[in-house]
């Protein structure tokens, strides 16, 4: 049992560790017509890869009803199992760029994803030239699904964090020590109870054997009995 707990502890510590090139789990949900959709996981080729800058085209869900000029279409992204969320990003509606691109900045330290910041910007000219067919989707209001360009950019902070590593190591060692103590106490509990019962039993037996008894055993060890003293006194009286 102890070995299993140690393994589980180690896996929990390593749960958020990534290697370069690993896919980061990503999901999206949309808001339009004053309603919000459920979360939908993105396919692997739409997700960011740890430490790698890339540009992807994420398809947007078509609303049940056509969007009017007053309607907004907003998008929210989730990364690493909902550990990091973006705010709602307006990609269609008043104030949104005609051809939007979402820039996502992901901050990392070593093998850990620290945080995410996202914003909507107009697609640069060279993006529009490179993705002319996507630009046509945005210009045609009735064409769905529209593909939203998302640019993932990584920023490294404190790539070697010795303090964080020492804290994690100390915490893991303390947790393992507590687990070992808990297991030892559980294993020793029944043996300790038996030992205490045996000690209590030995004390009881010693008390019974050491108690004064009745009969001649006491009198024989203390000197002449009453009958002997009586006989002597009578003999003395006769001698006088």
mmCIF file of C-alpha atoms in Angstrom:
data_model
loop_
_atom_site.group_PDB
_atom_site.id
_atom_site.type_symbol
_atom_site.label_atom_id
_atom_site.label_comp_id
_atom_site.label_asym_id
_atom_site.label_seq_id
_atom_site.Cartn_x
_atom_site.Cartn_y
_atom_site.Cartn_z
ATOM 1 C CA UNK A 1 0.000 0.000 0.000
ATOM 2 C CA UNK A 2 2.810 2.420 0.822
ATOM 3 C CA UNK A 3 4.464 1.893 -2.552
ATOM 4 C CA UNK A 4 1.169 2.585 -4.312
ATOM 5 C CA UNK A 5 0.676 5.823 -2.379
ATOM 6 C CA UNK A 6 4.194 6.957 -3.252
ATOM 7 C CA UNK A 7 3.558 6.272 -6.934
ATOM 8 C CA UNK A 8 0.265 8.189 -6.835
ATOM 9 C CA UNK A 9 1.992 11.104 -5.123
ATOM 10 C CA UNK A 10 4.730 11.200 -7.749
ATOM 11 C CA UNK A 11 2.199 11.101 -10.574
ATOM 12 C CA UNK A 12 0.227 13.936 -8.990
ATOM 13 C CA UNK A 13 3.351 16.079 -8.822
ATOM 14 C CA UNK A 14 4.173 15.314 -12.444
ATOM 15 C CA UNK A 15 0.576 15.777 -13.678
ATOM 16 C CA UNK A 16 1.204 19.332 -14.893
ATOM 17 C CA UNK A 17 4.640 18.655 -16.401
ATOM 18 C CA UNK A 18 4.990 18.994 -20.192
ATOM 19 C CA UNK A 19 7.755 18.231 -22.623
ATOM 20 C CA UNK A 20 8.508 20.354 -25.658
ATOM 21 C CA UNK A 21 6.066 19.539 -28.443
ATOM 22 C CA UNK A 22 3.361 18.054 -26.188
ATOM 23 C CA UNK A 23 -0.198 18.992 -27.098
ATOM 24 C CA UNK A 24 -1.988 21.208 -24.575
ATOM 25 C CA UNK A 25 -5.596 20.149 -24.093
ATOM 26 C CA UNK A 26 -7.787 22.963 -25.438
ATOM 27 C CA UNK A 27 -11.547 23.524 -25.553
ATOM 28 C CA UNK A 28 -13.808 26.316 -26.761
ATOM 29 C CA UNK A 29 -17.325 27.556 -26.203
ATOM 30 C CA UNK A 30 -19.274 30.281 -27.980
ATOM 31 C CA UNK A 31 -21.796 32.929 -27.030
ATOM 32 C CA UNK A 32 -24.405 34.346 -29.438
ATOM 33 C CA UNK A 33 -28.069 35.320 -29.270
ATOM 34 C CA UNK A 34 -27.584 35.777 -25.514
ATOM 35 C CA UNK A 35 -26.875 32.059 -25.138
ATOM 36 C CA UNK A 36 -23.755 30.048 -24.507
ATOM 37 C CA UNK A 37 -22.783 26.659 -25.861
ATOM 38 C CA UNK A 38 -21.129 23.843 -23.932
ATOM 39 C CA UNK A 39 -17.417 23.247 -23.998
ATOM 40 C CA UNK A 40 -16.129 21.473 -27.103
ATOM 41 C CA UNK A 41 -12.650 19.942 -27.216
ATOM 42 C CA UNK A 42 -10.466 21.031 -30.105
ATOM 43 C CA UNK A 43 -8.735 18.519 -32.334
ATOM 44 C CA UNK A 44 -5.016 18.037 -31.830
ATOM 45 C CA UNK A 45 -3.985 20.070 -34.860
ATOM 46 C CA UNK A 46 -5.959 23.038 -33.484
ATOM 47 C CA UNK A 47 -4.300 22.909 -30.035
ATOM 48 C CA UNK A 48 -1.085 24.599 -28.958
ATOM 49 C CA UNK A 49 2.056 22.508 -28.594
ATOM 50 C CA UNK A 50 4.225 23.120 -25.570
ATOM 51 C CA UNK A 51 7.016 25.559 -26.401
ATOM 52 C CA UNK A 52 6.180 25.766 -30.128
ATOM 53 C CA UNK A 53 4.799 28.906 -31.776
ATOM 54 C CA UNK A 54 2.189 28.108 -34.411
ATOM 55 C CA UNK A 55 -0.864 29.442 -36.265
ATOM 56 C CA UNK A 56 -4.034 27.362 -36.626
ATOM 57 C CA UNK A 57 -7.500 27.878 -38.122
ATOM 58 C CA UNK A 58 -10.212 26.962 -35.586
ATOM 59 C CA UNK A 59 -13.716 26.344 -37.003
ATOM 60 C CA UNK A 60 -16.527 28.284 -35.329
ATOM 61 C CA UNK A 61 -19.895 26.735 -34.553
ATOM 62 C CA UNK A 62 -22.768 28.002 -36.717
ATOM 63 C CA UNK A 63 -25.572 29.721 -34.774
ATOM 64 C CA UNK A 64 -29.024 28.199 -35.011
ATOM 65 C CA UNK A 65 -30.399 31.536 -36.227
ATOM 66 C CA UNK A 66 -28.647 33.965 -38.604
ATOM 67 C CA UNK A 67 -26.698 36.753 -36.967
ATOM 68 C CA UNK A 68 -27.974 40.273 -37.449
ATOM 69 C CA UNK A 69 -25.819 43.377 -37.569
ATOM 70 C CA UNK A 70 -26.515 43.946 -33.870
ATOM 71 C CA UNK A 71 -25.583 40.424 -32.794
ATOM 72 C CA UNK A 72 -22.229 39.522 -31.320
ATOM 73 C CA UNK A 73 -20.314 36.296 -31.573
ATOM 74 C CA UNK A 74 -17.916 35.707 -28.693
ATOM 75 C CA UNK A 75 -15.475 32.923 -28.044
ATOM 76 C CA UNK A 76 -13.786 31.616 -24.905
ATOM 77 C CA UNK A 77 -10.846 29.203 -24.807
ATOM 78 C CA UNK A 78 -9.789 26.788 -22.085
ATOM 79 C CA UNK A 79 -6.323 25.251 -21.729
ATOM 80 C CA UNK A 80 -4.882 22.347 -19.748
ATOM 81 C CA UNK A 81 -8.150 20.960 -18.432
ATOM 82 C CA UNK A 82 -9.761 24.314 -17.541
ATOM 83 C CA UNK A 83 -6.751 25.397 -15.477
ATOM 84 C CA UNK A 84 -6.356 28.461 -17.691
ATOM 85 C CA UNK A 85 -9.262 30.358 -19.255
ATOM 86 C CA UNK A 86 -9.341 33.331 -21.579
ATOM 87 C CA UNK A 87 -11.922 36.100 -21.221
ATOM 88 C CA UNK A 88 -14.768 36.267 -23.723
ATOM 89 C CA UNK A 89 -13.333 37.366 -27.069
ATOM 90 C CA UNK A 90 -15.587 39.186 -29.519
ATOM 91 C CA UNK A 91 -14.855 38.025 -33.060
ATOM 92 C CA UNK A 92 -18.092 39.140 -34.792
ATOM 93 C CA UNK A 93 -20.117 42.230 -34.014
ATOM 94 C CA UNK A 94 -19.721 45.917 -33.336
ATOM 95 C CA UNK A 95 -16.077 46.749 -32.693
ATOM 96 C CA UNK A 96 -14.729 43.413 -33.920
ATOM 97 C CA UNK A 97 -12.183 43.398 -36.787
ATOM 98 C CA UNK A 98 -13.539 42.446 -40.257
ATOM 99 C CA UNK A 99 -11.045 39.594 -40.378
ATOM 100 C CA UNK A 100 -10.019 38.790 -36.813
ATOM 101 C CA UNK A 101 -7.058 36.866 -35.488
ATOM 102 C CA UNK A 102 -6.776 35.755 -31.868
ATOM 103 C CA UNK A 103 -3.325 36.074 -30.386
ATOM 104 C CA UNK A 104 -2.755 33.753 -27.436
ATOM 105 C CA UNK A 105 0.319 34.249 -25.283
ATOM 106 C CA UNK A 106 1.202 31.200 -23.180
ATOM 107 C CA UNK A 107 3.695 31.631 -20.347
ATOM 108 C CA UNK A 108 5.878 28.724 -19.316
ATOM 109 C CA UNK A 109 8.506 27.980 -16.706
ATOM 110 C CA UNK A 110 10.478 24.821 -17.242
ATOM 111 C CA UNK A 111 7.899 22.077 -17.817
ATOM 112 C CA UNK A 112 4.949 24.013 -16.376
ATOM 113 C CA UNK A 113 2.274 26.141 -18.049
ATOM 114 C CA UNK A 114 1.927 29.249 -15.880
ATOM 115 C CA UNK A 115 -0.803 31.253 -17.563
ATOM 116 C CA UNK A 116 -2.546 32.400 -20.723
ATOM 117 C CA UNK A 117 -3.408 35.829 -22.115
ATOM 118 C CA UNK A 118 -5.527 36.313 -25.263
ATOM 119 C CA UNK A 119 -6.707 39.251 -27.346
ATOM 120 C CA UNK A 120 -8.414 39.870 -30.699
ATOM 121 C CA UNK A 121 -6.560 41.845 -33.365
ATOM 122 C CA UNK A 122 -7.100 42.543 -37.073
ATOM 123 C CA UNK A 123 -5.448 39.903 -39.230
ATOM 124 C CA UNK A 124 -2.181 41.249 -40.690
ATOM 125 C CA UNK A 125 -2.053 41.718 -44.453
ATOM 126 C CA UNK A 126 0.369 38.855 -44.957
ATOM 127 C CA UNK A 127 -2.003 36.576 -43.026
ATOM 128 C CA UNK A 128 -4.850 37.579 -45.306
ATOM 129 C CA UNK A 129 -2.748 36.894 -48.388
ATOM 130 C CA UNK A 130 -1.642 33.521 -47.047
ATOM 131 C CA UNK A 131 -5.200 32.519 -46.101
ATOM 132 C CA UNK A 132 -7.301 34.152 -48.822
ATOM 133 C CA UNK A 133 -9.991 31.443 -48.691
ATOM 134 C CA UNK A 134 -10.532 32.111 -44.968
ATOM 135 C CA UNK A 135 -10.857 35.828 -45.633
ATOM 136 C CA UNK A 136 -13.695 35.076 -48.055
ATOM 137 C CA UNK A 137 -15.530 33.162 -45.312
ATOM 138 C CA UNK A 138 -15.485 36.232 -43.092
ATOM 139 C CA UNK A 139 -16.654 38.537 -45.848
ATOM 140 C CA UNK A 140 -19.605 36.268 -46.637
ATOM 141 C CA UNK A 141 -21.976 36.491 -43.656
ATOM 142 C CA UNK A 142 -23.929 33.377 -44.689
ATOM 143 C CA UNK A 143 -20.921 31.086 -45.074
ATOM 144 C CA UNK A 144 -20.315 28.692 -42.183
ATOM 145 C CA UNK A 145 -18.345 27.350 -40.532
ATOM 146 C CA UNK A 146 -15.980 30.263 -40.414
ATOM 147 C CA UNK A 147 -12.367 29.496 -39.553
ATOM 148 C CA UNK A 148 -10.780 31.762 -36.987
ATOM 149 C CA UNK A 149 -7.026 32.246 -37.152
ATOM 150 C CA UNK A 150 -5.418 31.654 -33.747
ATOM 151 C CA UNK A 151 -1.757 32.403 -33.188
ATOM 152 C CA UNK A 152 -0.077 30.660 -30.237
ATOM 153 C CA UNK A 153 3.069 32.351 -28.927
ATOM 154 C CA UNK A 154 5.165 31.070 -26.025
ATOM 155 C CA UNK A 155 7.014 33.195 -23.479
ATOM 156 C CA UNK A 156 9.575 31.615 -21.135
ATOM 157 C CA UNK A 157 9.860 32.830 -17.547
ATOM 158 C CA UNK A 158 12.472 31.566 -15.059
ATOM 159 C CA UNK A 159 13.349 28.510 -17.065
ATOM 160 C CA UNK A 160 15.434 27.192 -14.138
ATOM 161 C CA UNK A 161 13.562 27.822 -10.889
ATOM 162 C CA UNK A 162 15.587 26.241 -8.077
ATOM 163 C CA UNK A 163 13.336 27.533 -5.314
ATOM 164 C CA UNK A 164 10.245 26.007 -6.907
ATOM 165 C CA UNK A 165 12.067 22.699 -7.349
ATOM 166 C CA UNK A 166 13.187 22.649 -3.712
ATOM 167 C CA UNK A 167 9.668 23.432 -2.516
ATOM 168 C CA UNK A 168 8.221 20.617 -4.602
ATOM 169 C CA UNK A 169 10.926 18.175 -3.422
ATOM 170 C CA UNK A 170 10.456 19.121 0.227
ATOM 171 C CA UNK A 171 6.692 18.837 -0.037
ATOM 172 C CA UNK A 172 6.915 15.436 -1.693
ATOM 173 C CA UNK A 173 9.376 14.156 0.949
ATOM 174 C CA UNK A 174 7.148 15.418 3.772
ATOM 175 C CA UNK A 175 4.092 13.783 2.238
ATOM 176 C CA UNK A 176 5.914 10.452 1.831
ATOM 177 C CA UNK A 177 7.117 10.641 5.460
ATOM 178 C CA UNK A 178 3.580 11.242 6.715
ATOM 179 C CA UNK A 179 2.308 8.330 4.650
ATOM 180 C CA UNK A 180 5.001 6.040 6.078
ATOM 181 C CA UNK A 181 4.200 7.106 9.653
ATOM 182 C CA UNK A 182 0.482 6.588 9.094
ATOM 183 C CA UNK A 183 1.092 3.130 7.636
ATOM 184 C CA UNK A 184 3.408 2.156 10.503
ATOM 185 C CA UNK A 185 0.848 3.251 13.091
ATOM 186 C CA UNK A 186 -1.858 1.248 11.357
ATOM 187 C CA UNK A 187 0.336 -1.869 11.256
ATOM 188 C CA UNK A 188 1.460 -1.522 14.900
ATOM 189 C CA UNK A 189 -2.016 -0.850 16.298
ATOM 190 C CA UNK A 190 -3.150 -4.483 16.808
ATOM 191 C CA UNK A 191 0.280 -5.530 18.182
ATOM 192 C CA UNK A 192 0.283 -2.644 20.661
ATOM 193 C CA UNK A 193 -3.205 -3.571 21.883
ATOM 194 C CA UNK A 194 -2.130 -7.198 22.472
ATOM 195 C CA UNK A 195 1.010 -6.036 24.333
ATOM 196 C CA UNK A 196 -1.018 -3.765 26.638
ATOM 197 C CA UNK A 197 -3.457 -6.594 27.370
ATOM 198 C CA UNK A 198 -0.554 -8.925 28.278
ATOM 199 C CA UNK A 199 1.000 -6.310 30.579
ATOM 200 C CA UNK A 200 -2.325 -5.716 32.308
ATOM 201 C CA UNK A 201 -2.776 -9.480 32.755
ATOM 202 C CA UNK A 202 0.708 -9.903 34.295
ATOM 203 C CA UNK A 203 0.059 -7.107 36.807
ATOM 204 C CA UNK A 204 -3.204 -8.725 37.884
ATOM 205 C CA UNK A 205 -1.575 -12.128 38.440
ATOM 206 C CA UNK A 206 1.267 -10.581 40.467
ATOM 207 C CA UNK A 207 -1.222 -8.791 42.711
ATOM 208 C CA UNK A 208 -3.133 -11.980 43.488
ATOM 209 C CA UNK A 209 0.005 -14.025 44.356
ATOM 210 C CA UNK A 210 1.394 -11.313 46.650
ATOM 211 C CA UNK A 211 -1.793 -10.822 48.819
ATOM 212 C CA UNK A 212 -1.752 -12.069 52.485
ATOM 213 C CA UNK A 213 -3.468 -15.458 52.884
ATOM 214 C CA UNK A 214 -5.397 -17.061 55.756
ATOM 215 C CA UNK A 215 -4.559 -20.156 57.789
ATOM 216 C CA UNK A 216 -1.393 -21.610 59.260
ATOM 217 C CA UNK A 217 0.924 -20.402 56.510
ATOM 218 C CA UNK A 218 1.067 -16.951 58.096
ATOM 219 C CA UNK A 219 1.129 -18.105 61.634
ATOM 220 C CA UNK A 220 3.896 -20.631 61.091
ATOM 221 C CA UNK A 221 6.164 -17.942 59.720
ATOM 222 C CA UNK A 222 5.446 -15.416 62.503
ATOM 223 C CA UNK A 223 6.366 -17.460 65.601
ATOM 224 C CA UNK A 224 4.504 -19.612 68.100
ATOM 225 C CA UNK A 225 0.820 -20.015 67.609
ATOM 226 C CA UNK A 226 -1.801 -19.066 70.112
ATOM 227 C CA UNK A 227 -2.040 -22.641 71.351
ATOM 228 C CA UNK A 228 1.720 -22.796 71.998
ATOM 229 C CA UNK A 229 1.718 -19.548 73.976
ATOM 230 C CA UNK A 230 -1.214 -20.799 76.008
ATOM 231 C CA UNK A 231 0.578 -24.028 76.857
ATOM 232 C CA UNK A 232 3.696 -22.188 77.967
ATOM 233 C CA UNK A 233 1.745 -19.829 80.234
ATOM 234 C CA UNK A 234 0.067 -22.787 81.948
ATOM 235 C CA UNK A 235 3.373 -24.533 82.449
ATOM 236 C CA UNK A 236 4.827 -21.390 84.032
ATOM 237 C CA UNK A 237 1.927 -21.122 86.442
ATOM 238 C CA UNK A 238 2.434 -24.680 87.621
ATOM 239 C CA UNK A 239 6.153 -24.091 88.269
ATOM 240 C CA UNK A 240 5.467 -21.297 90.682
#
